[in-house]
Short mmCIF file of C-alpha atoms in Angstrom, two decimals:
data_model
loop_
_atom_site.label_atom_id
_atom_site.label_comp_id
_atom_site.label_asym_id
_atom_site.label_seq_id
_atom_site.Cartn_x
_atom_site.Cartn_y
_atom_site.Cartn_z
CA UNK Z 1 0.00 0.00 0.00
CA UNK Z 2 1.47 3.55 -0.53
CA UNK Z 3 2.52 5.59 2.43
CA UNK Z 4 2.26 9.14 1.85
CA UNK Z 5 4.32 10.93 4.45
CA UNK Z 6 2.24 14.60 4.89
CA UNK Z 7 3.47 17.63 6.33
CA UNK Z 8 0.94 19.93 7.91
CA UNK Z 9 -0.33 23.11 5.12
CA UNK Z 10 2.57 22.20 2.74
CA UNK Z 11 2.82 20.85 -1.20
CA UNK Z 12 1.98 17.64 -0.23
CA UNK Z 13 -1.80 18.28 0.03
CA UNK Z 14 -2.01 18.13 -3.83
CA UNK Z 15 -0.56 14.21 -3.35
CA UNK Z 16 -3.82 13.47 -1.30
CA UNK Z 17 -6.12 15.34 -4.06
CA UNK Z 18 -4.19 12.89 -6.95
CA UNK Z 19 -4.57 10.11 -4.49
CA UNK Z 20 -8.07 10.74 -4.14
CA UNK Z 21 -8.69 11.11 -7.96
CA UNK Z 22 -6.67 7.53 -8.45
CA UNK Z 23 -9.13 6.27 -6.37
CA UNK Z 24 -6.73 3.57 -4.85
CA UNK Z 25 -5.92 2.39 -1.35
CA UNK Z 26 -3.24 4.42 0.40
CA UNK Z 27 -2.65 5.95 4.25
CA UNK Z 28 -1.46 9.28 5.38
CA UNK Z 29 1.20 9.82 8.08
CA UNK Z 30 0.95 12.74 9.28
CA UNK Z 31 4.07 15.34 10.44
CA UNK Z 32 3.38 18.44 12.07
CA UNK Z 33 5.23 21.73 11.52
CA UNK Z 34 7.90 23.52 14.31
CA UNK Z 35 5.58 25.87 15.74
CA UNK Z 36 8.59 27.97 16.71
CA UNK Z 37 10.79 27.77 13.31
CA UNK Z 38 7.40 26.32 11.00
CA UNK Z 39 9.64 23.68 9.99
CA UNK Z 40 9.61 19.82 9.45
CA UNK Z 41 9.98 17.73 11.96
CA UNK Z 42 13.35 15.45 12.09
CA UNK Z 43 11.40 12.07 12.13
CA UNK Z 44 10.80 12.96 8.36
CA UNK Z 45 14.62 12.00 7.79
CA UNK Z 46 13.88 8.70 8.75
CA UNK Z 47 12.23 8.32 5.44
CA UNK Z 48 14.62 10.29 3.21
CA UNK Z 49 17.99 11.94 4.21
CA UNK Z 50 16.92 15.15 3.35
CA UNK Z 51 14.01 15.12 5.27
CA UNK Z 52 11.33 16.78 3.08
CA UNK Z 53 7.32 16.19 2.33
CA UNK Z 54 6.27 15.15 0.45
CA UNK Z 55 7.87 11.92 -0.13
CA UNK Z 56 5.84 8.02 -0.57
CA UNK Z 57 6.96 5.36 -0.12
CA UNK Z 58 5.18 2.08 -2.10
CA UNK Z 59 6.60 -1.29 -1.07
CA UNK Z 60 10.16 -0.48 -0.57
CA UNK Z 61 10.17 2.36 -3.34
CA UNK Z 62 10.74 5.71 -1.74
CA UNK Z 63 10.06 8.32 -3.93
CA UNK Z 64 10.73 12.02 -3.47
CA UNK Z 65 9.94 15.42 -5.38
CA UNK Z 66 6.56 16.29 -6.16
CA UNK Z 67 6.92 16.27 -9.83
CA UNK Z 68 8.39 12.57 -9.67
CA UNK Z 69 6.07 11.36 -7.17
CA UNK Z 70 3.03 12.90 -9.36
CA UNK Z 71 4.58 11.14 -12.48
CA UNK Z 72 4.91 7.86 -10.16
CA UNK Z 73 1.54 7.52 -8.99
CA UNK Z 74 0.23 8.55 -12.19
CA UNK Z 75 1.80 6.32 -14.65
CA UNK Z 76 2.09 3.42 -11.98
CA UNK Z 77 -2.36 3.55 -10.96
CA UNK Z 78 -3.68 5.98 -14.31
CA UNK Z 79 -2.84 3.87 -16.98
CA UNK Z 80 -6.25 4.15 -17.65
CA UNK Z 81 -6.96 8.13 -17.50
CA UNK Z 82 -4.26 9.06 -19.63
CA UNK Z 83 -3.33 11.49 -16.20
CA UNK Z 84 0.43 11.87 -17.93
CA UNK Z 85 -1.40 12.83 -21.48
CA UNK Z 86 -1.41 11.27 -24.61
CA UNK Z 87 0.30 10.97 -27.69
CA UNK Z 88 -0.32 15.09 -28.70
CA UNK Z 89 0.71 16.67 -25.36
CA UNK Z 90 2.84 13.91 -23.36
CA UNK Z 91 5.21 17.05 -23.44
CA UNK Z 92 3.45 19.45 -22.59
CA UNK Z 93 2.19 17.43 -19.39
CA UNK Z 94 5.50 16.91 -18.26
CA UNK Z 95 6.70 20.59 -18.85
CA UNK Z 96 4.30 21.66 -16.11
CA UNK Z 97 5.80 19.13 -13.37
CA UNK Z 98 9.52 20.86 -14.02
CA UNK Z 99 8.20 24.22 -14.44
CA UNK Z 100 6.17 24.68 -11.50
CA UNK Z 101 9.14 23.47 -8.74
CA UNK Z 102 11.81 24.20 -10.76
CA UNK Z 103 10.96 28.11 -12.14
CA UNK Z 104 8.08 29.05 -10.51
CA UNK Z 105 8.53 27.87 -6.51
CA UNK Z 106 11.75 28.82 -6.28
CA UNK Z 107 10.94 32.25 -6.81
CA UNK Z 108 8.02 32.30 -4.39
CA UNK Z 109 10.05 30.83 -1.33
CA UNK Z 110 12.49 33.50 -2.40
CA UNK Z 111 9.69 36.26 -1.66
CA UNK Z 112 8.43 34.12 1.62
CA UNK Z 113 12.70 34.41 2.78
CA UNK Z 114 12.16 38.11 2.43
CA UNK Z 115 8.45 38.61 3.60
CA UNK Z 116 10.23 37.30 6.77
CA UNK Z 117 13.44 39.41 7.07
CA UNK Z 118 11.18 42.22 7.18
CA UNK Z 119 9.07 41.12 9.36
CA UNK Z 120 11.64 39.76 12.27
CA UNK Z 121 11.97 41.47 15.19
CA UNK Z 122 14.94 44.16 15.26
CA UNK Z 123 15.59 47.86 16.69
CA UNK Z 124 13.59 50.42 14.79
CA UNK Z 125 16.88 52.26 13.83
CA UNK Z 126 17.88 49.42 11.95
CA UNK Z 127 13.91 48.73 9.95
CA UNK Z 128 14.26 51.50 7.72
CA UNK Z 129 17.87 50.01 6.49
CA UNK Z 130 16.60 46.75 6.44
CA UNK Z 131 13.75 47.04 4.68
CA UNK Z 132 15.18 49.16 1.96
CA UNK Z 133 17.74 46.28 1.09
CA UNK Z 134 15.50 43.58 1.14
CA UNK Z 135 12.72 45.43 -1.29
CA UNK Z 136 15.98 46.84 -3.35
CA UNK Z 137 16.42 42.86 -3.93
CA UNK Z 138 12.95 42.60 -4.32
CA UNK Z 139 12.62 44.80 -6.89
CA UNK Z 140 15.30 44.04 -8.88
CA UNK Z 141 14.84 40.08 -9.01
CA UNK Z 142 12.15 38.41 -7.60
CA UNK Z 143 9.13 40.87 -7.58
CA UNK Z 144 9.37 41.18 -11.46
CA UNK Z 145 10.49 37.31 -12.69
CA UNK Z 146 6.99 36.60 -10.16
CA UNK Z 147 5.02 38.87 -11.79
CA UNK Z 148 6.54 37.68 -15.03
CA UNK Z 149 5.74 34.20 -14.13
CA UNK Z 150 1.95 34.78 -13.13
CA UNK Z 151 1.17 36.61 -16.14
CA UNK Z 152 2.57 33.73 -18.24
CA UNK Z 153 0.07 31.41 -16.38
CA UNK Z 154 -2.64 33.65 -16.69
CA UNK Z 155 -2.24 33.86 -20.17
CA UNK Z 156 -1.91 30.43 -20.62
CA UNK Z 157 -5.54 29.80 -18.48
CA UNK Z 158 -7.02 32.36 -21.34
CA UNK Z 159 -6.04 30.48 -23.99
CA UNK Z 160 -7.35 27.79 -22.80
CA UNK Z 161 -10.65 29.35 -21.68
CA UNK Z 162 -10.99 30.31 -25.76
CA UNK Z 163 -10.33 26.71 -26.80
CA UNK Z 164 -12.52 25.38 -24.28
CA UNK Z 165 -9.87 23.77 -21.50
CA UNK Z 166 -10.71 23.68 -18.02
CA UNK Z 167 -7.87 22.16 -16.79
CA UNK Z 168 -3.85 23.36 -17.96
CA UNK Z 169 -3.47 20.56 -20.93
CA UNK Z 170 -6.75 20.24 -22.18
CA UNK Z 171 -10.23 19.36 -21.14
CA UNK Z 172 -9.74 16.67 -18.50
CA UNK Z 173 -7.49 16.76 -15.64
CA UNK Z 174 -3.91 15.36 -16.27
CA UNK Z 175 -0.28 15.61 -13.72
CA UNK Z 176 0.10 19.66 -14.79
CA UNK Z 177 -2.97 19.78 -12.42
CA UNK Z 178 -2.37 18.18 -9.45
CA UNK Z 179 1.87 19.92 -9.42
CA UNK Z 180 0.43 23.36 -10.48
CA UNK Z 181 -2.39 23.30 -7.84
CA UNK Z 182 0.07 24.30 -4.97
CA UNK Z 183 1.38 27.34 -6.52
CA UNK Z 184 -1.75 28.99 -7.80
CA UNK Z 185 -3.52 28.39 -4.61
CA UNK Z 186 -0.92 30.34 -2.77
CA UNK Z 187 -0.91 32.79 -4.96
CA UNK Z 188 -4.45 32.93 -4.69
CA UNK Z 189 -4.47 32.98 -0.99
CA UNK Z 190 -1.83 34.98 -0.15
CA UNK Z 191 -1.53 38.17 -3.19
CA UNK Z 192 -4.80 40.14 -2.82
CA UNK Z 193 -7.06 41.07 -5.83
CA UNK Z 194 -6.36 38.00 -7.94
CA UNK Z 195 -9.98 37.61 -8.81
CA UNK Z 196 -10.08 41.12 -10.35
CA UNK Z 197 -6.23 41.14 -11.91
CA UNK Z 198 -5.54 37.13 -12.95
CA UNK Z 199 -9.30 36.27 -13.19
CA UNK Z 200 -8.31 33.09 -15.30
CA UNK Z 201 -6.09 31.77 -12.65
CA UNK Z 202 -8.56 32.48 -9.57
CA UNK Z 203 -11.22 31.14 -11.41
CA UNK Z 204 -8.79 27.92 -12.07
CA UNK Z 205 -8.37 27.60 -8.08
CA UNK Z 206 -11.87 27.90 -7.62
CA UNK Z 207 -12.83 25.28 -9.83
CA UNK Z 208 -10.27 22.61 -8.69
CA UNK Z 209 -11.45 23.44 -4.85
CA UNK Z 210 -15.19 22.63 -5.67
CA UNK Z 211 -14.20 19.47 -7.01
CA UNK Z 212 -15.10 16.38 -4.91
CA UNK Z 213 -11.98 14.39 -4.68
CA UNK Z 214 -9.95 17.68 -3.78
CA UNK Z 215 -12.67 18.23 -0.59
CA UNK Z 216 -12.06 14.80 0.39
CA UNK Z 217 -8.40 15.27 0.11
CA UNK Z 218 -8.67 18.08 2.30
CA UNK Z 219 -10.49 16.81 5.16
CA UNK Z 220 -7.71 13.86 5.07
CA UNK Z 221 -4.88 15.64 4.89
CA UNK Z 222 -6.27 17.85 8.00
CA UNK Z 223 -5.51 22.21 8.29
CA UNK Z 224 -4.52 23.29 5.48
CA UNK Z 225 -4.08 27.89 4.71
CA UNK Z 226 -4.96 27.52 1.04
CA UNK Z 227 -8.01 26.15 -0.09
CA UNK S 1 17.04 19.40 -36.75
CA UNK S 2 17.80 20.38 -33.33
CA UNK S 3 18.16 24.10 -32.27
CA UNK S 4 19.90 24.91 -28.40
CA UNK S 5 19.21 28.31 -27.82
CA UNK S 6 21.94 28.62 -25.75
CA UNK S 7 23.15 31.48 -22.87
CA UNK S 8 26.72 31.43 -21.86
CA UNK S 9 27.96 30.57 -18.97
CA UNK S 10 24.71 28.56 -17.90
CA UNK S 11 22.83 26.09 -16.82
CA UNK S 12 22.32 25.32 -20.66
CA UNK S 13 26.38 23.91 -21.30
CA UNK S 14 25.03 20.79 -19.93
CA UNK S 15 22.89 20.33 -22.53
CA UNK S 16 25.45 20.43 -25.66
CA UNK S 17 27.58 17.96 -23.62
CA UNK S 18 24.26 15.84 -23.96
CA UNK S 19 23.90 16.58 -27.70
CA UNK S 20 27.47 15.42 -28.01
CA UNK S 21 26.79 12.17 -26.63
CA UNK S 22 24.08 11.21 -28.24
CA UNK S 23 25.96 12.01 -31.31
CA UNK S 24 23.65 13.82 -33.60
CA UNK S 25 22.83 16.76 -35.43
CA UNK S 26 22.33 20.40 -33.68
CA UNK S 27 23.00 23.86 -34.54
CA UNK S 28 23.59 26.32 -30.96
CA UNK S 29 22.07 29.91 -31.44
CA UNK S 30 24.18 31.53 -28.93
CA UNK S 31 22.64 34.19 -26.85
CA UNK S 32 25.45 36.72 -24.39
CA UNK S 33 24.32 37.85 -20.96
CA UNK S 34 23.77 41.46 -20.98
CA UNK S 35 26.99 43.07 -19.16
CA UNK S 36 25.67 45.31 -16.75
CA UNK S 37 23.05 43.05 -15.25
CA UNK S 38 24.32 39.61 -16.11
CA UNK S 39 20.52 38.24 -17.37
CA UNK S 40 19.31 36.65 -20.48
CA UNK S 41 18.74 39.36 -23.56
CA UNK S 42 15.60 39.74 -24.39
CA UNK S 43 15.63 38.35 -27.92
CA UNK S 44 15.41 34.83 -26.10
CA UNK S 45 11.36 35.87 -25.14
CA UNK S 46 11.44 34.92 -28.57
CA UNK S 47 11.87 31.39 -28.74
CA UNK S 48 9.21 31.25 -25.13
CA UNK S 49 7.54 33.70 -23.01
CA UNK S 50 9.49 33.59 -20.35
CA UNK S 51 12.98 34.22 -21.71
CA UNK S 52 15.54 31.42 -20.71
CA UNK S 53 17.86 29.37 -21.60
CA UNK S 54 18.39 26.66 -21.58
CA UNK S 55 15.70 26.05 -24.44
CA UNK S 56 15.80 23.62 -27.61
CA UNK S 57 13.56 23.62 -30.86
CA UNK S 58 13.10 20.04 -32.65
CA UNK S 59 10.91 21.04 -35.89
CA UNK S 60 8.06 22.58 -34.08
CA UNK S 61 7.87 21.25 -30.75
CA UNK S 62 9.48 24.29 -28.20
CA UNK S 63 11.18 22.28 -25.28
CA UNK S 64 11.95 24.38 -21.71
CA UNK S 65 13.34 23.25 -18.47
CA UNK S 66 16.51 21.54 -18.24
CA UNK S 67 15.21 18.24 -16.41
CA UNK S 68 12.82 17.99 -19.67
CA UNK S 69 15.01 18.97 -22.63
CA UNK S 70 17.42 15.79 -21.36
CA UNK S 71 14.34 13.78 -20.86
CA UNK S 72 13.04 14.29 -24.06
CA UNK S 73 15.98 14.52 -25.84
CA UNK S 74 17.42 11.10 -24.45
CA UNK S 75 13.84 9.56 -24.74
CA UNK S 76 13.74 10.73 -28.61
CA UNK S 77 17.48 10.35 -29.73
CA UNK S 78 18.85 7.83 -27.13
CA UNK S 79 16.56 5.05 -26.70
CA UNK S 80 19.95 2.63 -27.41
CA UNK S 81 21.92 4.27 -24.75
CA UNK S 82 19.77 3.37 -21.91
CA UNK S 83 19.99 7.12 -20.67
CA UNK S 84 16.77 6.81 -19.26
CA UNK S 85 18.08 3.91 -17.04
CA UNK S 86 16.40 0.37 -17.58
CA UNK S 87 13.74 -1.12 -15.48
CA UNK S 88 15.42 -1.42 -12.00
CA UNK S 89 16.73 2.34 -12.10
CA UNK S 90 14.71 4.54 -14.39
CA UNK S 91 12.96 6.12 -11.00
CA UNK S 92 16.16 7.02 -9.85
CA UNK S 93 17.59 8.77 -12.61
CA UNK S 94 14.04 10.46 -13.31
CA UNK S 95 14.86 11.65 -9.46
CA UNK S 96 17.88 13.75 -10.21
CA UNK S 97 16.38 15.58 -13.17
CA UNK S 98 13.51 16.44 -10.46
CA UNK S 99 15.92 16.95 -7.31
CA UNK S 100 18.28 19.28 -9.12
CA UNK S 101 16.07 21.67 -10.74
CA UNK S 102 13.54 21.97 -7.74
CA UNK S 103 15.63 21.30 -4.09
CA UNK S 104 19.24 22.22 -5.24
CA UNK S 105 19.79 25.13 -7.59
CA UNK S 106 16.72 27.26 -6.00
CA UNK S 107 19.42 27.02 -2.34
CA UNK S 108 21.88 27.79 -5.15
CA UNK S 109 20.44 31.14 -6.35
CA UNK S 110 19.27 32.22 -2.84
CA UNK S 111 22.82 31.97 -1.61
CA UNK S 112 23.97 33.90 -4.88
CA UNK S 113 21.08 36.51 -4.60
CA UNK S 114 22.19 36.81 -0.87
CA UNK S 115 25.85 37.05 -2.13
CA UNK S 116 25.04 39.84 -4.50
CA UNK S 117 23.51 42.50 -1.88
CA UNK S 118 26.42 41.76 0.53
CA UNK S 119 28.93 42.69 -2.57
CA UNK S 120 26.61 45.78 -3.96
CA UNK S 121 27.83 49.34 -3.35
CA UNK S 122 26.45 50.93 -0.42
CA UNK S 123 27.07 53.59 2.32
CA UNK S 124 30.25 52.51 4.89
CA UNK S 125 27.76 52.98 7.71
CA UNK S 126 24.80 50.73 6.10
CA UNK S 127 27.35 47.83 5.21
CA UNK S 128 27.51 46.19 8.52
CA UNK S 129 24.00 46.24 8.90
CA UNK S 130 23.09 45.29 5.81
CA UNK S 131 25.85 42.29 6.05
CA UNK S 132 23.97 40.98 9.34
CA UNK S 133 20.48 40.64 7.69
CA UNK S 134 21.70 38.60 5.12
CA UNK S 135 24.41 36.75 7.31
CA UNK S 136 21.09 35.94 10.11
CA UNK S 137 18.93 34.59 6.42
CA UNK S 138 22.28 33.02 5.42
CA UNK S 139 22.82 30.76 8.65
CA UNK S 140 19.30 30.34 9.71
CA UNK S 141 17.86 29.01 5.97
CA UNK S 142 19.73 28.70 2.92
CA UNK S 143 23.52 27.90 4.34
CA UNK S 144 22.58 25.04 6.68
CA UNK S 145 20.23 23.24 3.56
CA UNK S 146 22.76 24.09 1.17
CA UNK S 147 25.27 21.97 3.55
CA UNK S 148 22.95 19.00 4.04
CA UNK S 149 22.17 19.29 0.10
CA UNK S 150 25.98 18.92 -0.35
CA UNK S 151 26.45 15.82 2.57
CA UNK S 152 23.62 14.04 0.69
CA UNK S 153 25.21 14.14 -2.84
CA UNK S 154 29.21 13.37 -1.26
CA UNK S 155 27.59 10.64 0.93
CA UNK S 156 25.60 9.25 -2.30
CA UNK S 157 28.90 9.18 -4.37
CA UNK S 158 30.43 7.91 -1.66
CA UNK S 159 28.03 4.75 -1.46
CA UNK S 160 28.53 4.60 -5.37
CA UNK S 161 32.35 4.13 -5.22
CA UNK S 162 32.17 1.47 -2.98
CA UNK S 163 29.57 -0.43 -5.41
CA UNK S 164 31.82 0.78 -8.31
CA UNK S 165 29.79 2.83 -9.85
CA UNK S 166 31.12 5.60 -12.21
CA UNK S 167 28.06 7.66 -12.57
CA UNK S 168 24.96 8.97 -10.36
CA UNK S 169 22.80 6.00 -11.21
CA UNK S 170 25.14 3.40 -12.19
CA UNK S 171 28.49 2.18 -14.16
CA UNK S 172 27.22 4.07 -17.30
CA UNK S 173 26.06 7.62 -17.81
CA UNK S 174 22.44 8.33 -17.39
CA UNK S 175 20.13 11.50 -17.82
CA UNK S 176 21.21 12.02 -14.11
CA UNK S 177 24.48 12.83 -14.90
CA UNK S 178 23.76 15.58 -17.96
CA UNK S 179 21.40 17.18 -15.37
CA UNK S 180 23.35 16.89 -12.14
CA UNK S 181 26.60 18.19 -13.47
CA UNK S 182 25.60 21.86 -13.19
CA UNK S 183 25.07 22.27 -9.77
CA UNK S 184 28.42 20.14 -9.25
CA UNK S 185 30.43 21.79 -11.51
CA UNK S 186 29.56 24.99 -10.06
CA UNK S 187 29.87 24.36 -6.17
CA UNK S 188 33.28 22.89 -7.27
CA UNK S 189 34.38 25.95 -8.94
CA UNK S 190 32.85 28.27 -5.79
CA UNK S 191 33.30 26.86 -2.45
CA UNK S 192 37.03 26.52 -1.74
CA UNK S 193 38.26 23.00 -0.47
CA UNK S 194 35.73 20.80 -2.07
CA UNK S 195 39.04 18.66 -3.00
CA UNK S 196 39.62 18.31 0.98
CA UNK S 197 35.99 18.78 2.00
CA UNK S 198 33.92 16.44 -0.77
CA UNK S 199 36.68 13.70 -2.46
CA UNK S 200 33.80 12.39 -3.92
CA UNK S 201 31.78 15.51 -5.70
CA UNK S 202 35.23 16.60 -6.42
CA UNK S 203 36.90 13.57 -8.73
CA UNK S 204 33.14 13.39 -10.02
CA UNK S 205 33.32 16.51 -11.49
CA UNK S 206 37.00 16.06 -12.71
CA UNK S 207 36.01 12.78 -14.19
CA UNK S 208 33.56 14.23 -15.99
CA UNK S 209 35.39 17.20 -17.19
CA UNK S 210 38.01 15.24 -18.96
CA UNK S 211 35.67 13.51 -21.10
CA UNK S 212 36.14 13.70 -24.86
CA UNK S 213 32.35 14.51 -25.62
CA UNK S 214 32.17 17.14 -22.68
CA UNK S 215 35.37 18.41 -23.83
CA UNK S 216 33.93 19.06 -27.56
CA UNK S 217 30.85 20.58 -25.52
CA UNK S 218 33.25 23.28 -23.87
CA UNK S 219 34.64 24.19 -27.71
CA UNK S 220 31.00 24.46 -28.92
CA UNK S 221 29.37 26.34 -25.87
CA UNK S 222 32.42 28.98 -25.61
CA UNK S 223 33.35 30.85 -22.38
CA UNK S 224 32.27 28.90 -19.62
CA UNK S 225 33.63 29.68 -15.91
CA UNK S 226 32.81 26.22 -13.99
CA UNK S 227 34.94 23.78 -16.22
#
């Protein structure tokens, strides 16, 4: 049976919406965050040396990385729902597992490292300075390659609202789904006025959240910030 | 035939070392950094929306994101090469085109980003405070994962030695190799003492360097500073 090892309010919720969808056995562990530091817990190293969620395990396969383990479950339990595409956009399918942890997140924990410079505690002679650094790097890196990025997406979700696509490859749900859930949902959650400036995106979120398989997933995988 | 829009001194020189191995046809459009701000020109928008490189062409299929250009390039042109792995590893070397991408470089290009407003011009009386910010983000988030990122890779070439095992996933290369070189290559080049420090990423690197098809790859990409 597959193991998937969840952290509390963290990309692994999207495993338990695929998981869900699959509609085959499985059982969640569940790890808490640090409430101090909002990290994982150590015991998570006991299934992989970096100690990360999420990460499966299936018999004695451990696999790690969202994209992989999305790939995994699909092509190992979806033979039948063509979740990893088809012959036409196979490609496309798997462009959205590297692009969304290897462009997109990167650049949004980069923003979360900041949001939390500025906010830590320090003497108010020393806010001014410090806040003037972190939005100079702000600025000129990460504020405009995330603004970049979203716009890309959103144009992407209009397209596909002209051809008819409710889901990013096509008309029925495939792995670009369940990896670019995470992202958008944050987004959603956390940058205000989405609905009014990336209206194809929060409509996107909305959609996915009314589905039933992603409300089961979410009262299984417990509190979770974005949905 | 098969275009490599290609930026130098990138993550892209992997790919042409790929291209070389695989032994068949390619043409490299070569794209400079812009001086002042070291990014990608703009002309590269051209080729996709969000302007990077590495990115490859094949007829009229666009292919972004280095874990997918080797995937689909060893898939398409490689399929007697086994650079996919074979039925006992292929999960394993799809890991490392995952792992690199989305857990290493973004620790990579927060430590550089960090690196960047400690060197950038400022005021004598702002540099000591502006040093501590990123020094406290530094030692309480990106330096200690970077570490544990760089343990985990010495102690898995360290397990491969002992089974004799040349490459990442094996005695022959794989598509973890072409991917996992980057980040390698570069640490090697940056942090002083890897030779002392990490034997193992070290003579990796080395033994990869003084290949004949990466070797063509360094005449083809031009100036490159981590080889």
């Amino acid at each position: 049976m597959i193991t998937l090892h969840h952290l509390n309010n963290s990309r692994s919720q999207r495993i338990i919406w695929l998981l869900e969808t699959l509609n085959i056995e499985y059982q969640i562990k569940h790890y808490q965050r640090d409430k101090q530091t909002n990290l994982a817990p150590a015991e998570l190293k006991k299934i992989h040396p970096l100690g990360k969620s999420p990460v499966i395990t299936d018999g004695d396969k451990v696999i790690a990385e969202s994209g992989l383990i999305i790939e995994y479950l699909c092509e190992t339990y979806g033979s039948d729902k063509e979740l990893m595409g088809n012959k036409e956009n196979r490609w496309d399918v798997k462009y959205w597992l590297h692009y969304s942890e290897g462009s997109l997140m990167p650049l949004m924990v980069m923003k979360l490292v900041f949001d939390k410079i500025k906010a830590a505690p320090k003497p108010f002679f020393i806010r001014p300075i410090a806040n003037a650094i972190v939005d100079k790097a702000m600025t000129s890196y990460a504020g405009p390659n995330i603004a970049k990025n979203i716009a890309y997406i959103e144009q992407h979700l209009a397209n596909n609202k002209i051809l008819g696509n409710e889901y990013i490859c096509g008309t029925q749900a495939t792995a670009a789904d369940f990896q670019m859930i995470f992202p958008l949902e944050a987004l959603v959650a956390k940058q205000k006025g989405m609905a009014e400036t990336q209206p194809n995106i929060y409509a996107y979120v909305k959609r996915i959240h009314s589905q039933p398989e992603y409300q089961k997933a979410l009262t299984a995988g417990g509190q979770y910030d974005y949905a």
